[in-house]
Coordinates of C-alpha atoms in Angstrom, one line a residue:
L1 CA 81.0 83.6 162.0
V2 CA 78.7 81.0 160.5
R3 CA 78.7 77.4 161.8
A4 CA 77.1 74.5 160.0
R5 CA 74.9 72.5 162.6
E6 CA 76.2 69.1 163.5
T7 CA 73.6 66.3 162.9
L8 CA 72.3 64.2 165.7
R9 CA 70.2 61.3 164.8
L10 CA 67.3 60.1 167.4
I11 CA 67.7 56.5 167.6
A12 CA 65.3 54.3 169.9
G13 CA 67.4 53.1 172.9
E14 CA 70.3 55.5 172.4
R15 CA 69.0 58.2 174.5
V16 CA 72.1 58.1 176.9
S17 CA 74.7 58.4 174.0
I18 CA 72.5 61.2 172.4
V19 CA 72.5 63.1 175.6
R20 CA 76.2 62.8 175.8
E21 CA 76.9 64.1 172.4
A22 CA 74.4 67.0 173.1
L23 CA 76.4 68.0 176.3
E24 CA 79.7 67.6 174.3
G25 CA 78.4 70.0 171.7
M26 CA 77.3 72.5 174.5
R27 CA 80.7 72.4 175.9
I28 CA 82.7 72.9 172.6
F29 CA 80.2 75.6 171.4
G30 CA 80.5 77.4 175.0
T31 CA 77.0 78.5 174.9
H32 CA 76.0 77.0 178.1
Y33 CA 77.3 77.2 181.7
R34 CA 76.7 75.7 185.1
R35 CA 75.6 77.9 187.8
G36 CA 74.6 76.3 191.1
N37 CA 72.7 73.2 190.2
E38 CA 71.3 74.7 187.0
I39 CA 72.3 75.0 183.3
V40 CA 72.2 78.9 182.2
V41 CA 72.9 80.9 179.2
I42 CA 73.8 84.6 178.9
T43 CA 71.3 86.5 176.8
Q44 CA 72.0 89.4 174.4
D45 CA 71.0 91.8 177.1
S46 CA 73.9 90.5 179.2
E47 CA 71.5 88.8 181.6
I48 CA 71.9 85.1 183.0
L49 CA 68.9 83.0 182.1
P50 CA 68.2 79.6 183.8
R51 CA 67.1 76.9 181.2
T52 CA 64.1 74.7 181.8
I53 CA 63.4 71.5 179.8
D54 CA 61.5 73.8 177.1
G55 CA 64.7 76.2 177.1
I56 CA 67.1 73.1 176.6
Q57 CA 65.0 71.7 173.9
W58 CA 65.0 75.1 172.0
D59 CA 68.8 75.5 172.5
L60 CA 69.6 72.0 171.2
D61 CA 67.5 72.7 168.0
T62 CA 69.8 75.7 167.4
L63 CA 73.0 73.9 168.0
F64 CA 72.2 70.5 166.2
R65 CA 70.2 69.4 163.1
F66 CA 68.1 66.4 164.5
E67 CA 67.0 63.7 162.2
K68 CA 64.5 60.8 162.7
Y69 CA 64.3 57.7 160.5
N70 CA 61.1 57.3 158.5
K71 CA 60.3 53.8 157.6
T72 CA 57.8 54.5 154.9
E73 CA 60.2 56.7 153.0
E74 CA 63.4 54.7 154.1
L75 CA 65.1 58.0 154.7
W76 CA 66.5 60.1 157.7
L77 CA 64.3 63.2 157.8
P78 CA 64.9 66.4 159.8
C79 CA 62.9 66.6 163.0
D80 CA 63.0 68.7 166.3
C81 CA 64.7 67.6 169.4
N82 CA 62.4 65.8 171.6
R83 CA 61.6 66.3 175.3
P84 CA 63.3 63.1 176.5
I85 CA 66.7 64.2 175.3
A86 CA 66.2 67.7 176.9
S87 CA 65.1 66.3 180.2
G88 CA 68.1 63.9 179.9
V89 CA 70.5 66.8 179.6
L90 CA 69.0 68.4 182.9
A91 CA 69.1 65.1 184.5
A92 CA 72.7 64.3 183.8
Q93 CA 73.8 66.8 186.5
G94 CA 77.0 65.1 187.4
S95 CA 78.1 64.7 183.9
W96 CA 77.4 68.3 182.6
G97 CA 81.3 69.2 182.4
L98 CA 80.2 72.7 181.6
N99 CA 82.3 75.8 182.7
E100 CA 81.1 77.2 186.1
L101 CA 79.5 80.7 185.9
T102 CA 79.9 82.4 189.2
G103 CA 78.5 85.7 187.9
L104 CA 78.4 88.5 185.2
C105 CA 80.1 91.9 185.2
T106 CA 79.8 94.9 182.9
A107 CA 83.0 96.7 184.2
P108 CA 86.5 95.5 185.2
T109 CA 86.8 94.1 188.6
L110 CA 89.5 92.6 191.0
D111 CA 89.9 89.3 192.5
P112 CA 90.0 90.0 196.2
L113 CA 91.8 86.7 197.1
T114 CA 94.8 87.2 194.6
G115 CA 94.6 90.9 193.8
R116 CA 94.4 90.2 190.0
L117 CA 92.8 92.7 187.7
I118 CA 90.1 91.2 185.5
D119 CA 89.6 93.5 182.6
E120 CA 89.4 91.6 179.5
D121 CA 85.9 91.0 177.8
G122 CA 84.7 87.4 177.9
Y123 CA 84.8 84.3 180.2
D124 CA 87.6 84.4 183.0
K125 CA 88.2 80.7 183.6
K126 CA 90.2 81.2 187.0
T127 CA 87.1 82.9 188.6
G128 CA 84.2 81.6 186.5
L129 CA 83.3 85.4 185.9
M130 CA 81.8 86.6 182.6
L131 CA 82.8 90.1 181.7
V132 CA 80.6 92.1 179.2
L133 CA 82.6 95.3 178.4
N134 CA 80.6 97.0 175.8
D135 CA 83.1 100.0 175.7
N136 CA 86.4 99.7 177.3
S137 CA 87.9 102.6 175.4
Q138 CA 88.0 104.8 178.5
W139 CA 89.5 102.2 180.8
D140 CA 93.3 103.1 181.7
G141 CA 93.7 100.3 184.4
I142 CA 94.9 100.6 188.0
P143 CA 98.4 100.9 189.6
T144 CA 100.0 97.5 190.1
E145 CA 101.1 98.8 193.6
P146 CA 99.2 101.8 194.5
K147 CA 100.9 104.2 196.8
A148 CA 99.5 106.4 199.7
G149 CA 99.0 109.2 197.1
D150 CA 97.2 107.0 194.7
V151 CA 94.9 106.0 197.4
E152 CA 94.2 109.3 198.5
R153 CA 93.4 110.4 195.0
A154 CA 91.2 107.2 194.3
V155 CA 89.2 108.1 197.7
N156 CA 88.6 111.7 196.5
T157 CA 87.4 110.3 193.0
I158 CA 84.9 107.9 194.9
W159 CA 83.6 110.6 197.2
E160 CA 83.0 113.3 194.7
P161 CA 79.2 112.6 194.1
F162 CA 78.6 111.8 197.7
K163 CA 80.4 114.7 199.4
E164 CA 77.3 116.9 199.9
F165 CA 75.2 114.1 201.6
P166 CA 74.7 114.8 205.1
F167 CA 76.2 111.7 206.6
D168 CA 75.8 111.8 210.5
G169 CA 79.5 110.8 211.3
A170 CA 82.5 109.0 210.5
I171 CA 81.0 105.5 211.0
S172 CA 78.3 106.4 208.3
K173 CA 81.0 107.6 205.9
G174 CA 83.0 104.4 206.4
V175 CA 79.9 102.3 205.7
M176 CA 79.2 104.3 202.5
L177 CA 82.7 103.7 201.3
T178 CA 82.4 99.8 202.3
A179 CA 79.2 99.6 200.3
F180 CA 80.9 101.3 197.1
L181 CA 84.0 99.1 197.4
T182 CA 81.7 96.0 197.6
A183 CA 79.7 97.2 194.5
C184 CA 82.8 97.2 192.7
I185 CA 83.8 93.4 193.6
R186 CA 80.7 91.8 194.7
P187 CA 80.6 89.2 191.9
L188 CA 83.8 87.7 193.3
L189 CA 82.9 88.0 197.1
P190 CA 81.4 84.7 198.1
T191 CA 79.5 86.6 200.9
A192 CA 79.1 90.2 201.9
P193 CA 77.0 92.2 204.6
G194 CA 74.1 94.2 203.5
V195 CA 73.9 98.0 203.9
A196 CA 71.0 99.9 205.4
F197 CA 70.4 103.6 204.5
D198 CA 68.7 105.2 207.5
A199 CA 67.3 108.7 208.1
P200 CA 65.0 110.5 210.5
I201 CA 62.8 111.9 207.8
A202 CA 61.6 111.0 204.2
G203 CA 63.2 112.8 201.3
S204 CA 66.8 112.6 202.9
G205 CA 68.6 110.9 199.9
K206 CA 68.5 107.2 200.9
T207 CA 67.2 105.9 197.8
L208 CA 69.5 108.2 195.8
L209 CA 72.5 106.6 197.5
A210 CA 71.1 103.2 196.5
K211 CA 70.6 104.2 193.1
C212 CA 74.2 105.5 192.9
L213 CA 75.5 102.2 194.2
S214 CA 73.4 100.2 191.5
I215 CA 74.8 102.2 188.6
T216 CA 78.3 101.4 190.0
A217 CA 77.4 97.7 190.2
G218 CA 76.2 98.1 186.7
D219 CA 72.5 96.8 187.2
N220 CA 69.0 98.0 187.5
P221 CA 68.2 97.1 190.8
A222 CA 65.6 94.6 191.8
M223 CA 63.1 95.5 194.2
L224 CA 62.2 93.3 197.4
P225 CA 58.8 93.3 199.0
D226 CA 58.2 94.9 202.3
A227 CA 59.9 93.2 205.2
G228 CA 56.4 92.5 206.6
D229 CA 55.7 89.5 204.2
P230 CA 58.6 87.0 205.0
E231 CA 57.0 84.2 202.6
E232 CA 56.9 86.8 199.8
I233 CA 60.5 87.8 200.5
R234 CA 61.6 84.2 200.4
K235 CA 60.0 83.4 197.1
R236 CA 61.3 86.6 195.7
L237 CA 64.9 86.1 196.7
L238 CA 65.3 82.8 194.9
A239 CA 63.9 84.2 191.7
L240 CA 66.3 87.2 191.7
L241 CA 69.4 85.2 192.7
R242 CA 68.6 82.8 189.8
Q243 CA 68.5 85.8 187.4
N244 CA 71.9 87.0 188.9
K245 CA 70.5 90.3 190.0
R246 CA 73.7 92.2 191.1
V247 CA 71.9 94.5 193.5
M248 CA 68.6 94.0 195.4
V249 CA 66.9 97.0 197.2
M250 CA 64.3 96.7 200.0
D251 CA 62.9 100.4 199.9
N252 CA 60.9 102.3 202.4
V253 CA 61.5 100.1 205.4
T254 CA 59.9 101.7 208.7
G255 CA 60.6 100.3 212.2
L256 CA 61.9 96.7 212.9
L257 CA 63.6 94.8 210.2
D258 CA 63.8 90.9 210.6
S259 CA 63.9 88.3 208.0
S260 CA 65.2 84.7 208.3
A261 CA 65.6 84.5 204.5
L262 CA 67.7 87.6 204.3
A263 CA 69.8 86.4 207.1
A264 CA 70.3 83.1 205.5
M265 CA 71.1 84.8 202.2
L266 CA 73.7 87.2 203.9
T267 CA 75.4 84.2 205.7
A268 CA 75.7 81.5 203.1
E269 CA 77.6 81.3 199.8
T270 CA 74.6 79.6 198.1
Y271 CA 70.9 80.1 198.7
T272 CA 68.7 76.9 198.5
D273 CA 64.8 76.9 198.2
R274 CA 62.0 75.2 196.4
V275 CA 61.1 76.6 193.1
L276 CA 57.4 78.1 193.1
G277 CA 54.9 75.7 191.8
V278 CA 57.1 72.7 191.2
S279 CA 58.7 70.2 193.7
E280 CA 62.3 71.1 192.6
T281 CA 64.9 72.5 194.8
I282 CA 67.4 75.0 193.4
S283 CA 70.8 76.3 194.8
V284 CA 72.2 79.4 193.6
P285 CA 75.1 81.8 194.5
T286 CA 74.2 84.6 196.7
R287 CA 76.5 87.2 195.0
T288 CA 74.2 90.2 195.1
L289 CA 74.6 93.6 197.1
L290 CA 71.6 94.0 199.4
L291 CA 70.7 97.6 200.0
I292 CA 68.0 98.7 202.4
T293 CA 66.5 102.1 202.7
G294 CA 64.0 103.4 205.4
N295 CA 63.4 105.9 208.0
N296 CA 64.5 105.1 211.6
I297 CA 65.2 101.4 211.0
T298 CA 66.0 99.1 213.7
V299 CA 67.5 95.9 212.8
V300 CA 66.7 92.9 214.9
G301 CA 67.3 89.3 215.2
D302 CA 70.0 87.4 213.3
L303 CA 70.1 90.4 211.0
C304 CA 72.1 92.5 213.4
R305 CA 75.3 90.9 212.7
R306 CA 74.6 90.9 208.8
I307 CA 73.7 94.5 208.1
L308 CA 75.9 97.8 208.2
S309 CA 74.0 100.9 208.9
C310 CA 74.7 104.3 207.3
R311 CA 72.6 107.2 208.7
I312 CA 72.0 110.5 207.0
D313 CA 70.5 113.4 208.7
P314 CA 69.8 116.8 206.9
N315 CA 68.5 118.6 209.9
D316 CA 65.9 119.9 207.7
E317 CA 62.1 119.6 207.9
T318 CA 61.8 119.6 203.9
P319 CA 65.0 117.9 202.9
W320 CA 63.4 117.1 199.4
K321 CA 63.8 120.9 198.5
R322 CA 67.5 120.8 198.7
T323 CA 69.6 121.4 195.6
F324 CA 73.0 119.8 194.8
A325 CA 75.9 121.3 192.8
L326 CA 75.7 118.1 190.8
D327 CA 73.2 115.2 190.1
P328 CA 74.9 112.2 192.0
A329 CA 73.3 109.5 189.9
E330 CA 74.1 111.1 186.8
Y331 CA 77.5 111.7 187.8
C332 CA 78.0 108.1 188.8
R333 CA 76.6 107.0 185.3
E334 CA 79.0 109.3 183.4
H335 CA 82.1 108.7 185.5
R336 CA 81.3 105.0 186.2
L337 CA 84.7 103.5 184.8
D338 CA 86.7 106.1 186.6
M339 CA 85.0 105.5 189.9
V340 CA 85.2 101.7 189.5
A341 CA 89.0 102.1 188.8
A342 CA 89.4 104.0 192.0
G343 CA 87.6 101.6 193.9
L344 CA 89.7 98.7 192.6
A345 CA 92.8 100.8 193.4
V346 CA 91.8 101.0 197.0
V347 CA 90.9 97.3 197.0
R348 CA 94.3 96.4 195.7
A349 CA 96.2 98.7 198.1

């Protein structure tokens, strides 16, 4: 579709009315959303991008044709949007009137509060979730009222790529299932615990499990710095949450794990911090799946009640030499929609 740009004239003393017209256009065109206390757009790569003054200035130039009166020629001539208008749009926070964007998902999901299946491409106004379904031809839906047999088949489908992992008992298997179900509906969960994959020796498969869950969630996981640098964790957390990273991984943790920033993120529905380099405070939703991998991890402090532990023990001095009947990560990638459907059926049941 081709749309002619509406004309906005820059008139001295009319900044408020121009900003209101600009916001009205952004609402009508549906190009911008409110997320936390920021204006964001969705990129062609299905990523959420917060907009700065420069970004808003560029966006308005793409949406409108700006004109300014030239006294010499006595004509209205084309011009670029100026910074006062862009900064005015950001400053009019209470008057944005933009649709709220809670998150973005690249596979069908389920509203855990109502049990409503969300599997149509585009913006879901009831939940504020944007679904970007590039290829939904393999999606067959899920049962409206799953029976015991449906649930059993669903669990077997979920467990297929994980059945050869040496989980140390029923609790660890339960945590793994919990992590998988969370990955399927995390964009609609206000809060959720983190999951730590622990083992007595390197090469046991912890990072591979985290990779499989990232594939299920439809995201390339963002890597968090080592827990030994709490200030760096705090800075990185805000940046990744602003980008709507659906999965964060803290890899190769050894020994004690404690972080007040991680505890705050796992507890609250929104995370608030100051933007690096400027005196601006940002609040963003915390709808990300936190995964931790390491050897002999001991979770301490407030994190104890916010982290579920899943331990695998291969009972092998060289576990990295093991071979599997299938590649778990590749299997999850090829059968993602089937596995997500199984997860949603379990949640709905």
